[in-house]
Tab-separated table of C-alpha atoms in Angstrom:
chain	number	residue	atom	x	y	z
A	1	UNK	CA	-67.163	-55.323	-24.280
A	2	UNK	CA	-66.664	-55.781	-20.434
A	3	UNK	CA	-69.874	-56.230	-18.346
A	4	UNK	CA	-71.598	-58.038	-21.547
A	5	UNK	CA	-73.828	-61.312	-20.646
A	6	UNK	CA	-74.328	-64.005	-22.972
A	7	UNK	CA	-76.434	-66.740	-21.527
A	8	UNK	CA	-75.916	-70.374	-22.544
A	9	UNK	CA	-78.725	-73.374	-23.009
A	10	UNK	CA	-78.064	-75.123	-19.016
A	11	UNK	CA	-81.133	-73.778	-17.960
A	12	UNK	CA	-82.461	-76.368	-20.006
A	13	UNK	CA	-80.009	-78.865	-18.895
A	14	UNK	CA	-79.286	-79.939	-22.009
A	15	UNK	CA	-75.443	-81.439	-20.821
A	16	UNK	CA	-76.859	-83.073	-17.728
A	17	UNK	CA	-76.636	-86.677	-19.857
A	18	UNK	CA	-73.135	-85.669	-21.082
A	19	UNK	CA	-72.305	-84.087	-17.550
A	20	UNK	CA	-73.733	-87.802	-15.913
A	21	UNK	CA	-71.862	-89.833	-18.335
A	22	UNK	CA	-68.695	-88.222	-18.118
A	23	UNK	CA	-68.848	-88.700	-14.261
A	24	UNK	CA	-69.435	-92.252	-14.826
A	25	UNK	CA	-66.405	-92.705	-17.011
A	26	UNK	CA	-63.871	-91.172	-14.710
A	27	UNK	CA	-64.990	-93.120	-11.846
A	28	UNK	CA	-64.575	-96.413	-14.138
A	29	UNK	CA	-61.620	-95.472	-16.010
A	30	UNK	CA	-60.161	-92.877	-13.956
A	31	UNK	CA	-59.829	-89.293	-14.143
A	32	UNK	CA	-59.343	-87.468	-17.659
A	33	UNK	CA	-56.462	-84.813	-17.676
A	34	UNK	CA	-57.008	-82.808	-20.866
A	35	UNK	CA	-53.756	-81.695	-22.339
A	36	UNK	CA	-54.406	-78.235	-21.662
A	37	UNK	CA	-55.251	-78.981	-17.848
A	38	UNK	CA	-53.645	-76.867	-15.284
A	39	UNK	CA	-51.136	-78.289	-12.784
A	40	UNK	CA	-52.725	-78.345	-9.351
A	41	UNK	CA	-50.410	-76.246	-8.017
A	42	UNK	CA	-51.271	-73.290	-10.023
A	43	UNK	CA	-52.495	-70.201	-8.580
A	44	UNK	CA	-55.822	-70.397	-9.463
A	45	UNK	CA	-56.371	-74.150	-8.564
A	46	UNK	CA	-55.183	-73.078	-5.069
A	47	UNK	CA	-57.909	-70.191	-4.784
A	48	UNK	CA	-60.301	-72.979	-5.820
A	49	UNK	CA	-59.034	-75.997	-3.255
A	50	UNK	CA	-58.819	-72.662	-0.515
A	51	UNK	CA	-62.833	-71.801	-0.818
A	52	UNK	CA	-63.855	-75.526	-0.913
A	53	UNK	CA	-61.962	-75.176	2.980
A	54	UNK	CA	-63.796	-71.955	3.353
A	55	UNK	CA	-67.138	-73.554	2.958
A	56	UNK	CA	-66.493	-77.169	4.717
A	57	UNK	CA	-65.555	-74.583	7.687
A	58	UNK	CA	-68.864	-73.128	7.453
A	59	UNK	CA	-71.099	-76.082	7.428
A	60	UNK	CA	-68.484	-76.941	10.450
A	61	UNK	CA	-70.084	-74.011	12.498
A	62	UNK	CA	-73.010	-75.655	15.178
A	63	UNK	CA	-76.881	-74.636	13.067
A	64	UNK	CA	-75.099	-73.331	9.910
A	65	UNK	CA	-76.522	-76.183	7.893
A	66	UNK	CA	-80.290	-76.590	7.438
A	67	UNK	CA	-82.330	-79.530	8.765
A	68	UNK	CA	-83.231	-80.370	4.929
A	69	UNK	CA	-81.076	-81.981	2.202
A	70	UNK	CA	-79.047	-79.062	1.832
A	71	UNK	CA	-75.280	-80.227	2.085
A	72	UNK	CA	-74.662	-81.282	-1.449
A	73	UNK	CA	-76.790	-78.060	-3.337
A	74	UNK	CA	-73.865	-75.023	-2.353
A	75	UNK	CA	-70.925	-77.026	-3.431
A	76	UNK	CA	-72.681	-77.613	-6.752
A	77	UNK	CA	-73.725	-73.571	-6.975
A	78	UNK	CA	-70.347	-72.602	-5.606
A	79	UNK	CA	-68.693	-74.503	-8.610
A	80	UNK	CA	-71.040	-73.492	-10.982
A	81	UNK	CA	-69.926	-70.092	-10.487
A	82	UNK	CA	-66.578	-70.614	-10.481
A	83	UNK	CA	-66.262	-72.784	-13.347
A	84	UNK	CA	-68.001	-69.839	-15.319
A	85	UNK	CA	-65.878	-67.053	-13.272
A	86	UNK	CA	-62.952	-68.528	-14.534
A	87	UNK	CA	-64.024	-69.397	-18.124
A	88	UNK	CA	-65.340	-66.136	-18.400
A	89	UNK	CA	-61.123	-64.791	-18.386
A	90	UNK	CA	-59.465	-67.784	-19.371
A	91	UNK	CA	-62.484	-69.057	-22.233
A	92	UNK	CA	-61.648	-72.640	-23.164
A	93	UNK	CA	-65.030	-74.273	-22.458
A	94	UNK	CA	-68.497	-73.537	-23.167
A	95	UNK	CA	-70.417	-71.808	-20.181
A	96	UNK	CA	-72.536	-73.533	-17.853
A	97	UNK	CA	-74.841	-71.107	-17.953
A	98	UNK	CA	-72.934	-67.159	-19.025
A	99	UNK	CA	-69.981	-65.933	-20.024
A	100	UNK	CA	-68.888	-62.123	-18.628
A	101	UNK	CA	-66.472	-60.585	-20.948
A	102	UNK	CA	-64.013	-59.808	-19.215
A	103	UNK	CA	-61.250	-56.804	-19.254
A	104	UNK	CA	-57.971	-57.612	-20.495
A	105	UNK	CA	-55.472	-58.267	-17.303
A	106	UNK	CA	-58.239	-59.616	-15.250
A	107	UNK	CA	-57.507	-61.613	-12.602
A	108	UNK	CA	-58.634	-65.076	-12.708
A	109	UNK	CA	-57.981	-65.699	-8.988
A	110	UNK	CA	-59.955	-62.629	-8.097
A	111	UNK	CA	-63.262	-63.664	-10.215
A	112	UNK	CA	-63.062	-67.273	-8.475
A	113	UNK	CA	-62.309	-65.754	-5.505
A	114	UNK	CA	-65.543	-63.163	-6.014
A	115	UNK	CA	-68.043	-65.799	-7.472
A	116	UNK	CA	-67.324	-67.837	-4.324
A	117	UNK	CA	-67.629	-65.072	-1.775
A	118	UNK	CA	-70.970	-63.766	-3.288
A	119	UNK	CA	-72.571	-67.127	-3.633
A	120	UNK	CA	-71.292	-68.483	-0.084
A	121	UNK	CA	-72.841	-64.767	1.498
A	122	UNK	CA	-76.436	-65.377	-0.386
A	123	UNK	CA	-76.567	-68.899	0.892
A	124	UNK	CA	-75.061	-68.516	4.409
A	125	UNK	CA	-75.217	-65.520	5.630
A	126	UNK	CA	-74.896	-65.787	8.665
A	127	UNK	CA	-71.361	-66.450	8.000
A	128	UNK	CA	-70.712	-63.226	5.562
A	129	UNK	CA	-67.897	-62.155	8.598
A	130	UNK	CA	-65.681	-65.582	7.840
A	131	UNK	CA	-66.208	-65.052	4.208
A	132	UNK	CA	-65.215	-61.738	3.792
A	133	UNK	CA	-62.204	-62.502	5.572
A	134	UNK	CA	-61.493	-65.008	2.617
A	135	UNK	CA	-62.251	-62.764	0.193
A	136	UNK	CA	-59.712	-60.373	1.898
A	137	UNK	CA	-56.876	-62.830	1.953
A	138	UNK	CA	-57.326	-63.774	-1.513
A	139	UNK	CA	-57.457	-60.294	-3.310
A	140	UNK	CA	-54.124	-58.830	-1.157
A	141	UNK	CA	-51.541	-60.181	-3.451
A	142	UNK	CA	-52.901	-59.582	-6.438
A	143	UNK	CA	-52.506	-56.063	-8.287
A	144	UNK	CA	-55.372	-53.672	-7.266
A	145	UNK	CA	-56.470	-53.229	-10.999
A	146	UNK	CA	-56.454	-56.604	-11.823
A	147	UNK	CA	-58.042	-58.014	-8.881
A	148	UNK	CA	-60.800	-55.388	-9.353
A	149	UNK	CA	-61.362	-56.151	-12.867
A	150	UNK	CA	-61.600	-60.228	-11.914
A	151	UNK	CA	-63.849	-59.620	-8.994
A	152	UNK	CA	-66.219	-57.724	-11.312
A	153	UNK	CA	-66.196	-60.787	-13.584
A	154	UNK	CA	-67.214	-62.662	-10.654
A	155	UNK	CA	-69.408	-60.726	-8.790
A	156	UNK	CA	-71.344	-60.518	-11.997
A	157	UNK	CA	-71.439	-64.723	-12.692
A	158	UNK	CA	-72.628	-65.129	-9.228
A	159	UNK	CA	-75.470	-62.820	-9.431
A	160	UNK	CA	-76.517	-64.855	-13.012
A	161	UNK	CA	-75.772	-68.380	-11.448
A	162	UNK	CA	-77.623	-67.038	-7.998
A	163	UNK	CA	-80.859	-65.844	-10.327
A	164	UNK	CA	-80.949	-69.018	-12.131
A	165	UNK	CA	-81.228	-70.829	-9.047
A	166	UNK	CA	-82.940	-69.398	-7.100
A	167	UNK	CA	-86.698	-70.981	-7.633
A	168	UNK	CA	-85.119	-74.252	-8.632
A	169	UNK	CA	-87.538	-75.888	-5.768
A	170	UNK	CA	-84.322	-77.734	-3.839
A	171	UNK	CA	-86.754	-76.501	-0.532
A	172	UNK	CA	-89.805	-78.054	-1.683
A	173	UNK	CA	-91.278	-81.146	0.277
């Protein structure tokens, strides 16, 4: 049923080991390509290279950042998002945190392109202008019904992702 939530255990951090180890592996041995992985020059890995850009250009911008240890925290909630934007059309792993079900025909350049745009606006913005030009680029290709149904998808992980963050105490001192 579109719209539907279901909520997975990461609040708990219960794959932060397996997350940690993994990390360490690739960087030893190299990276992992799963058989399944997509080539790099599909669609929706360019949608995902194209808002990393979109947010290095932000924290580009003179006072965008904050004077705390705040650089590393919305690349980690802006893939967060779009790992479960994503995964939310094209299912294959479990959540990090929910799963939207999704319409049939959604676009999954759309909900990345969504999830990004919403978290990016919540934690920047100041920058919502830039960002909503993104969002604009990346949704005028695509088939209005499709890209409506994906940005739904998305719009709805990055409220979830935003909520579970959002007293995670990154600003305390």
């Amino acid at each position: 049923m579109p719209g539907q939530i279901r909520k997975s255990c990461a609040r708990t951090w219960c794959g932060a080991p397996v997350v940690l180890l993994a990390a360490t592996l690739g960087f030893v041995t190299g990276p992992f390509q799963p058989a399944t992985a997509q080539p790099a020059t599909s669609p929706t890995a360019e949608v995902v290279i194209e808002w990393n850009r979109v947010l290095s250009a932000a924290f580009a911008v003179p006072g965008a950042q904050p004077a705390t240890i705040f650089f590393p925290r919305p690349y980690a909630i802006l893939h967060v998002a779009i790992f479960d934007a994503l995964n939310s059309i094209e299912p294959r792993y479990m959540p990090y945190h929910v799963r939207v079900n999704a319409a049939p025909g959604a676009s999954p350049e759309a909900a990345v392109a969504q999830a990004a745009h919403d978290v990016l606006v919540a934690m920047l913005p100041t920058q919502q202008a830039a960002f909503d030009t993104a969002l604009a680029e990346t949704l005028a290709p695509l088939s209005p019904g499709a890209a409506a149904d994906g940005a739904a998808v998305g719009a709805a992980v990055a409220r979830e992702i935003l909520e579970l963050r959002r007293n995670d105490g990154w600003n305390r001192t």
